[in-house]
Amino acid sequence: MTKIKLTTPVTDAVLEKLRIGQKVLLNGVLYTGRDAAHKKLVELLDKGQELPVDLKGQIIYYVGPSPAKPGQIIGSAGPTTSGRMDLYAPKLIALGLKGMVGKGKRSPEVIKAIKQYKAVYFAAVGGAAALISKCIKKCEVVAYPELGPEAIHRLEVEDFPVIVVNDTLGGDLYEEGTKIYATR
Amino acid sequence: MKSINVANISQAVAKLCMDANYFLGQDMIDALQGAYDQEISLTGKEIIQQIIDNAGIAKSEEVPMCQDTGFAVVFVELGQDVHIEGGSLEDAINEGVRRGYTDGYLRKSIVGHPLERVNTGDNTPAVVHLKLVPGDKLKIIVAPKGGGSENMSAIKMLKPAEGVEGVKQFVLDTVMAAGPNPCPPIVVGVGIGGTFEKAALLSKESLLRAVGTPNPRPEIAELEKELFDSINNLGVGPQGLGGRITALAVHVNIYPAHIASLPVAVNINCHASRHKEVIL
């Protein structure tokens, strides 16, 4: 299957063409964030304050990398379980966040927000952390350094391989893919 | 009586922490190759290939195969004719974990209080399971366990009348509910019998077997095979995106049970099913 190249920031027009099951190579900037960072971001939003990073048109990668060895840009950096961010994701999507990369199922609320605001959820291969780290060309902390591996990093990526799981039509590859291969 | 100094124990544990995270066992590599051949989903095949390639990169560059380098779960078999000298066994193990996770650039994922949630900074404490056995050897197994798969594990106290059918249903329900979250293809550890905590321990101990090695009891080996086929008929597939290969193996361990009880525990391991051992 041909892989679609996508460069951030992304537009609605590009995302609306994506369908579940399609393979995508991400290029450009990804912001990292997991539980603790999401909690802080949403607390700021609830107080009506500005976020330390502008997420409009951007993609968040749910990851907590292992420490970089000397000479490495980043340590092993595979996706973490996205479900833990479900509580926070709809608020960020409403704000203009366009994509999320992680692994595992999303809640109905997140899928609804994805459809309503035209965003996309991508799966990266869980555990393929050493392989994925090869696609990361630059890494810097842009917010919450005190969170260590959970800080928000700005990554520059080249041909980062992901698969479309939830598209702007409300499709869900976890549901559909399992149905195709179930034999009972 | 043989004496083993705690310094040797710490050193051994530190190395095991690193080795387990860098080097996936050959049994797992072989199982993944077999899974690649059998998978009919093209996306599934591609994913399994990426997992195999990932293990190769981790090995050659000595970096963690998964960024979640896990809770250090340490199984110790202490010969009753061994004398530990120079300090406490548990402190020695924790010192080994501290050193292994720090020197090995492994992610520190442990918070010191489950509710306050401040990282301990060195991945300690370990979870230590100690068994006293005959002889004068000390066997240490380090099995780092990631949160993603551990979170999808489950335990249930069945009624004895629910029998083997109840056990099968619970295992399938657990795997189906886990779906993509534990990073399939998975290794499924099942503990049946004992008490509440014994069943959980049995399920985790079963994951220490070389992957796909059947239980020596023929009726349990038969149950493992049946569960394996049923799980792979669910359609969950690699990474939960659909396919034939959801599990690489099902391991079942059993223990006698109380007349009133039929505990069943399902401990799910991801495709980074890691454990390394040493005998001192």
XYZ file of C-alpha atoms in Angstrom:
464
model
C 0.000 0.000 0.000
C 1.323 3.449 -0.850
C 2.143 5.661 2.062
C 0.877 9.202 2.249
C 3.367 11.882 3.243
C 2.017 14.469 5.613
C 3.830 17.566 6.824
C 2.814 19.572 9.883
C 1.074 21.883 10.494
C -1.851 20.131 8.825
C -5.021 21.560 7.284
C -8.613 20.334 7.368
C -8.525 19.745 3.613
C -5.657 17.278 3.936
C -7.082 15.494 6.975
C -10.534 15.100 5.424
C -9.048 12.917 2.701
C -7.519 10.433 5.159
C -9.346 7.159 5.781
C -8.902 4.462 8.410
C -6.241 1.898 7.547
C -4.172 4.279 5.445
C -0.471 4.390 6.142
C 1.012 7.814 6.659
C 4.556 9.109 7.014
C 4.639 12.154 9.276
C 7.135 14.930 8.641
C 7.849 18.226 10.356
C 7.115 18.998 13.984
C 5.420 16.807 16.572
C 4.856 17.914 20.159
C 5.122 15.272 22.870
C 2.791 15.093 25.816
C 1.431 12.510 28.219
C -0.692 12.445 31.355
C 1.036 15.027 33.528
C 1.563 17.558 30.718
C -2.041 17.187 29.544
C -3.271 17.825 33.050
C -1.260 21.043 33.227
C -2.418 22.225 29.796
C -6.072 21.675 30.586
C -5.714 23.397 33.977
C -4.425 26.475 32.130
C -7.346 26.325 29.691
C -9.822 26.031 32.541
C -8.324 29.178 34.075
C -8.603 30.949 30.727
C -4.828 31.276 30.386
C -2.627 30.804 27.345
C -0.834 27.539 26.673
C 2.979 27.401 26.588
C 2.787 25.937 23.050
C 0.471 26.870 20.193
C -1.206 23.601 19.246
C -3.311 24.929 16.359
C -2.861 22.699 13.325
C -0.362 20.574 15.233
C 0.000 16.926 16.171
C 0.731 15.575 19.661
C 2.713 12.373 20.110
C 1.900 10.496 23.307
C 5.360 9.376 24.398
C 7.650 9.283 27.386
C 11.069 8.478 25.920
C 13.819 6.615 27.688
C 16.882 8.792 28.451
C 19.180 9.465 25.483
C 22.537 7.756 25.590
C 25.529 10.027 24.910
C 25.460 10.842 21.181
C 21.772 10.019 20.745
C 19.173 12.672 19.846
C 16.529 10.918 21.909
C 16.232 7.584 23.684
C 13.802 4.873 22.655
C 10.521 6.592 21.903
C 7.506 4.404 21.175
C 3.887 5.431 21.736
C 2.197 5.123 25.118
C -1.419 4.101 25.756
C -3.614 6.947 24.492
C -6.646 6.146 26.638
C -5.039 7.906 29.593
C -5.258 11.203 27.700
C -8.944 10.749 26.765
C -10.137 12.964 29.586
C -8.129 15.914 28.254
C -8.047 15.375 24.482
C -11.467 16.823 23.504
C -10.549 20.229 24.997
C -7.309 20.377 23.024
C -9.065 19.238 19.840
C -11.667 21.979 20.288
C -8.777 24.417 20.580
C -7.375 23.398 17.186
C -5.167 20.362 17.833
C -5.390 18.366 14.596
C -3.734 15.060 15.276
C -2.728 12.611 17.956
C -0.265 9.731 17.731
C -0.400 6.911 20.269
C -1.579 3.367 20.676
C -4.814 1.846 21.852
C -8.494 2.725 21.835
C -9.985 6.191 22.278
C -13.162 6.995 24.184
C -16.442 7.806 22.407
C -15.980 11.444 23.548
C -12.613 11.699 21.811
C -13.943 10.058 18.636
C -16.861 12.496 18.671
C -14.493 15.473 18.991
C -12.292 14.075 16.197
C -15.325 13.997 13.914
C -16.743 17.356 14.981
C -13.506 19.346 14.707
C -11.914 17.370 11.847
C -8.932 15.838 13.585
C -7.257 12.430 13.162
C -5.938 9.781 15.538
C -2.955 7.812 14.323
C -1.462 4.629 15.776
C 2.278 4.115 15.870
C 3.582 0.610 16.530
C 3.597 0.162 20.288
C 6.948 -1.066 21.530
C 8.809 -0.305 18.287
C 10.630 2.360 20.267
C 14.187 1.899 19.016
C 12.982 1.859 15.396
C 10.812 4.955 15.806
C 13.605 6.926 17.480
C 15.475 6.741 14.149
C 12.818 9.014 12.582
C 13.414 11.715 15.183
C 15.974 14.205 13.922
C 15.757 16.889 16.571
C 14.415 17.058 20.104
C 14.087 19.966 22.519
C 12.094 20.593 25.666
C 9.626 23.461 25.182
C 7.555 23.271 28.369
C 7.455 21.679 31.818
C 11.106 20.510 32.033
C 10.375 19.539 35.639
C 8.314 16.618 34.336
C 11.400 14.838 32.968
C 10.345 12.284 30.328
C 6.824 13.697 30.618
C 7.895 17.237 29.643
C 6.559 18.692 26.390
C 9.218 18.215 23.722
C 9.296 19.641 20.228
C 10.386 16.878 17.877
C 11.381 17.210 14.254
C 10.546 13.981 12.480
C 11.195 12.466 9.088
C 8.925 9.791 7.650
C 7.553 8.730 11.024
C 5.328 5.703 10.193
C 1.746 5.742 11.505
C -1.644 4.294 10.573
C -4.959 6.164 10.520
C -7.196 4.679 13.244
C -9.909 7.343 13.709
C -10.701 9.589 10.749
C -12.816 12.712 10.307
C -15.819 10.569 9.321
C -15.872 8.863 12.717
C -14.378 5.602 11.447
C -12.508 3.332 13.875
C -9.931 0.888 12.556
C -9.705 -0.982 15.868
C -13.403 -1.880 15.506
C -13.414 -2.444 11.761
C -10.091 -4.306 11.537
C -11.053 -6.739 14.285
C -14.417 -7.444 12.609
C -12.732 -8.350 9.332
C -10.524 -11.026 10.859
C -12.775 -12.405 13.603
C -13.885 -15.923 12.801
C -16.769 -16.355 15.190
C 27.177 -23.483 53.143
C 28.104 -21.138 50.317
C 28.559 -17.407 50.858
C 27.472 -14.824 48.301
C 28.328 -11.192 48.817
C 25.607 -8.600 48.240
C 27.934 -6.675 45.904
C 27.838 -9.605 43.477
C 24.059 -9.667 43.670
C 23.778 -5.945 42.899
C 26.153 -6.274 39.992
C 24.234 -9.230 38.572
C 20.861 -7.486 38.907
C 22.171 -4.309 37.229
C 23.354 -6.324 34.238
C 20.101 -8.291 34.042
C 18.070 -5.046 33.979
C 20.054 -3.803 31.004
C 20.234 -7.126 29.160
C 16.506 -7.760 29.544
C 15.676 -4.359 28.066
C 18.190 -4.469 25.206
C 18.101 -8.101 24.098
C 14.823 -9.799 23.252
C 15.073 -13.578 23.794
C 15.643 -15.820 20.787
C 12.431 -17.663 21.694
C 10.493 -14.425 21.161
C 12.308 -13.618 17.904
C 11.494 -17.097 16.607
C 7.872 -16.740 17.680
C 7.627 -13.373 15.909
C 9.122 -14.884 12.724
C 6.522 -17.634 12.886
C 3.809 -15.041 13.416
C 5.030 -13.083 10.400
C 4.677 -16.182 8.224
C 1.180 -16.918 9.491
C -0.310 -13.438 9.515
C -2.652 -12.809 6.577
C -3.268 -9.095 7.175
C -0.700 -7.146 5.159
C -0.711 -4.339 7.708
C -0.309 -6.965 10.420
C 2.649 -8.487 8.595
C 4.280 -5.093 8.219
C 3.822 -4.417 11.936
C 5.394 -7.740 12.930
C 8.322 -6.979 10.626
C 8.768 -3.598 12.315
C 8.777 -5.336 15.703
C 11.463 -7.772 14.524
C 13.525 -4.918 13.046
C 13.091 -2.987 16.291
C 14.506 -5.899 18.315
C 17.490 -5.963 15.940
C 18.188 -2.249 16.410
C 17.823 -2.509 20.195
C 20.285 -5.402 20.268
C 22.930 -3.927 17.986
C 22.835 -0.443 19.547
C 22.213 -1.620 23.103
C 19.198 0.610 23.593
C 15.843 -0.306 25.136
C 13.535 -2.181 22.738
C 10.625 -0.287 24.324
C 10.750 3.133 25.980
C 8.736 1.649 28.833
C 11.543 -0.248 30.486
C 9.120 -1.411 33.093
C 8.730 -2.156 36.748
C 11.692 -4.346 37.701
C 10.008 -7.563 38.788
C 12.622 -9.851 40.311
C 12.089 -13.549 40.946
C 14.644 -14.985 43.344
C 15.202 -18.643 44.121
C 17.437 -18.764 47.138
C 19.085 -22.072 48.008
C 18.695 -22.778 51.713
C 22.420 -23.543 51.924
C 23.379 -20.069 50.740
C 24.565 -17.430 53.149
C 24.084 -13.838 51.965
C 26.858 -11.676 53.371
C 27.492 -7.966 53.553
C 23.940 -6.700 53.777
C 20.327 -7.487 52.988
C 19.213 -9.321 49.867
C 16.414 -6.859 49.137
C 18.725 -3.836 49.471
C 21.206 -5.531 47.146
C 18.509 -6.103 44.540
C 17.323 -2.505 44.753
C 20.895 -1.259 44.461
C 21.220 -3.379 41.306
C 18.017 -1.926 39.861
C 19.144 1.604 40.721
C 22.460 1.088 38.970
C 21.077 -0.838 36.007
C 18.385 1.730 35.222
C 20.702 4.689 35.679
C 23.851 3.400 33.955
C 21.827 1.680 31.242
C 19.817 4.783 30.241
C 16.584 2.966 31.045
C 13.437 4.965 31.771
C 12.616 5.471 35.431
C 8.902 4.787 35.640
C 8.244 4.214 39.324
C 6.430 6.669 41.581
C 7.111 6.332 45.299
C 3.493 6.688 46.407
C 0.599 5.411 44.293
C -1.556 8.452 45.038
C 0.978 11.256 45.446
C 2.856 9.984 42.363
C 6.327 11.489 42.644
C 8.952 9.589 40.643
C 11.592 7.868 42.772
C 14.144 8.784 40.099
C 15.937 5.444 39.984
C 13.170 2.934 39.191
C 13.275 1.478 42.713
C 11.844 -0.267 44.527
C 11.738 -3.539 42.661
C 8.924 -6.025 43.154
C 10.694 -9.041 44.634
C 9.311 -12.580 44.768
C 11.454 -14.790 46.956
C 11.328 -18.560 47.022
C 13.458 -20.683 49.356
C 14.631 -23.847 47.597
C 16.998 -26.722 48.398
C 20.661 -26.386 47.414
C 23.403 -23.788 47.436
C 22.572 -21.708 44.406
C 20.991 -18.299 44.007
C 18.892 -17.863 40.884
C 17.790 -14.357 39.933
C 15.352 -13.580 37.139
C 14.670 -9.964 36.183
C 11.423 -9.514 34.243
C 10.789 -5.807 33.492
C 7.036 -5.280 33.064
C 5.625 -2.342 31.142
C 2.524 -0.494 32.283
C 0.579 -0.790 29.045
C 0.228 -4.548 29.206
C 0.116 -4.805 32.997
C -2.872 -2.441 33.038
C -4.860 -4.812 30.844
C -4.400 -7.776 33.195
C -7.293 -9.027 35.334
C -8.249 -11.397 38.126
C -11.595 -12.992 38.926
C -12.861 -15.299 41.621
C -15.041 -17.765 39.694
C -17.499 -20.188 41.245
C -16.163 -23.754 41.061
C -19.305 -24.692 39.092
C -18.225 -22.344 36.293
C -15.341 -24.744 35.663
C -13.132 -24.763 32.619
C -15.749 -23.031 30.469
C -15.844 -20.120 32.911
C -12.053 -19.946 32.835
C -11.954 -19.870 29.029
C -14.614 -17.188 28.844
C -12.798 -14.986 31.347
C -9.505 -15.293 29.480
C -11.158 -14.424 26.155
C -13.108 -11.532 27.672
C -9.904 -10.132 29.172
C -7.960 -10.347 25.910
C -10.854 -8.850 23.924
C -11.292 -5.967 26.377
C -7.539 -5.315 26.208
C -7.714 -5.076 22.403
C -4.877 -2.940 21.049
C -3.750 -1.488 24.398
C -1.197 -4.125 25.499
C 0.674 -4.001 22.153
C -0.291 -7.288 20.503
C 0.941 -9.806 19.522
C 0.830 -10.636 23.206
C 1.880 -13.488 25.435
C -0.977 -14.474 27.730
C -0.153 -15.802 31.189
C -2.968 -17.536 33.047
C -2.970 -18.664 36.674
C -5.721 -20.990 37.832
C -6.221 -22.040 41.447
C -4.590 -21.223 44.745
C -5.848 -18.095 46.468
C -6.428 -14.573 45.159
C -2.750 -13.597 45.293
C -1.426 -17.030 44.341
C -3.388 -17.008 41.080
C -1.899 -13.642 40.142
C 1.608 -14.874 40.889
C 1.014 -18.088 38.892
C -0.080 -16.058 35.879
C 3.049 -13.933 35.990
C 5.368 -16.893 36.652
C 3.961 -18.630 33.597
C 5.342 -15.792 31.460
C 8.879 -16.786 32.469
C 8.657 -19.990 30.413
C 10.325 -19.908 26.984
C 7.490 -18.671 24.800
C 5.272 -21.450 23.469
C 6.677 -24.143 25.768
C 3.633 -26.172 26.812
C 2.719 -26.960 30.410
C 4.033 -30.467 31.211
C 0.530 -31.584 32.229
C -1.207 -32.813 29.062
C -4.686 -31.541 30.003
C -3.276 -28.071 30.724
C -1.222 -28.100 27.523
C -4.474 -28.924 25.724
C -6.200 -25.978 27.431
C -3.314 -23.692 26.419
C -3.704 -24.751 22.800
C -7.451 -24.272 22.859
C -7.144 -20.807 24.403
C -4.429 -19.895 21.915
C -6.664 -20.826 18.958
C -9.686 -19.029 20.417
C -7.677 -15.861 21.105
C -6.305 -15.826 17.586
C -9.840 -16.230 16.234
C -10.869 -12.961 17.900
C -9.420 -10.981 14.980
C -7.676 -8.399 17.185
C -4.374 -8.874 15.344
C -1.014 -7.105 15.550
C -1.448 -3.786 17.403
C -5.201 -4.435 17.464
C -5.614 -3.271 13.877
C -7.085 -6.587 12.734
C -5.412 -9.872 11.884
C -4.924 -13.532 12.711
C -2.085 -13.158 15.180
C -3.213 -11.665 18.468
C -1.172 -13.937 20.759
C 2.188 -15.611 20.298
C 1.418 -18.101 23.068
C -0.793 -18.845 26.034
C 0.876 -20.196 29.168
C -1.239 -21.646 31.964
C 0.031 -22.524 35.449
C -2.194 -24.229 38.011
C -2.200 -24.822 41.767
C -4.532 -26.672 44.140
C -7.629 -24.688 45.139
C -9.992 -24.371 48.108
C -13.263 -26.341 47.808
C -15.124 -23.033 47.580
C -12.796 -21.228 45.166
C -11.728 -21.063 41.550
C -9.487 -17.999 41.175
C -8.315 -17.117 37.661
C -5.737 -14.474 36.820
C -4.763 -13.280 33.364
C -1.455 -11.452 33.111
C -0.910 -10.033 29.663
C 2.560 -9.387 28.322
C 3.314 -7.309 25.262
C 5.507 -8.467 22.381
C 8.479 -7.154 24.368
C 8.182 -10.157 26.680
C 11.419 -9.636 28.559
C 13.232 -11.679 31.152
C 16.848 -12.574 31.796
C 18.289 -14.817 34.486
C 21.538 -15.697 36.187
C 22.615 -18.348 38.671
C 25.185 -17.297 41.267
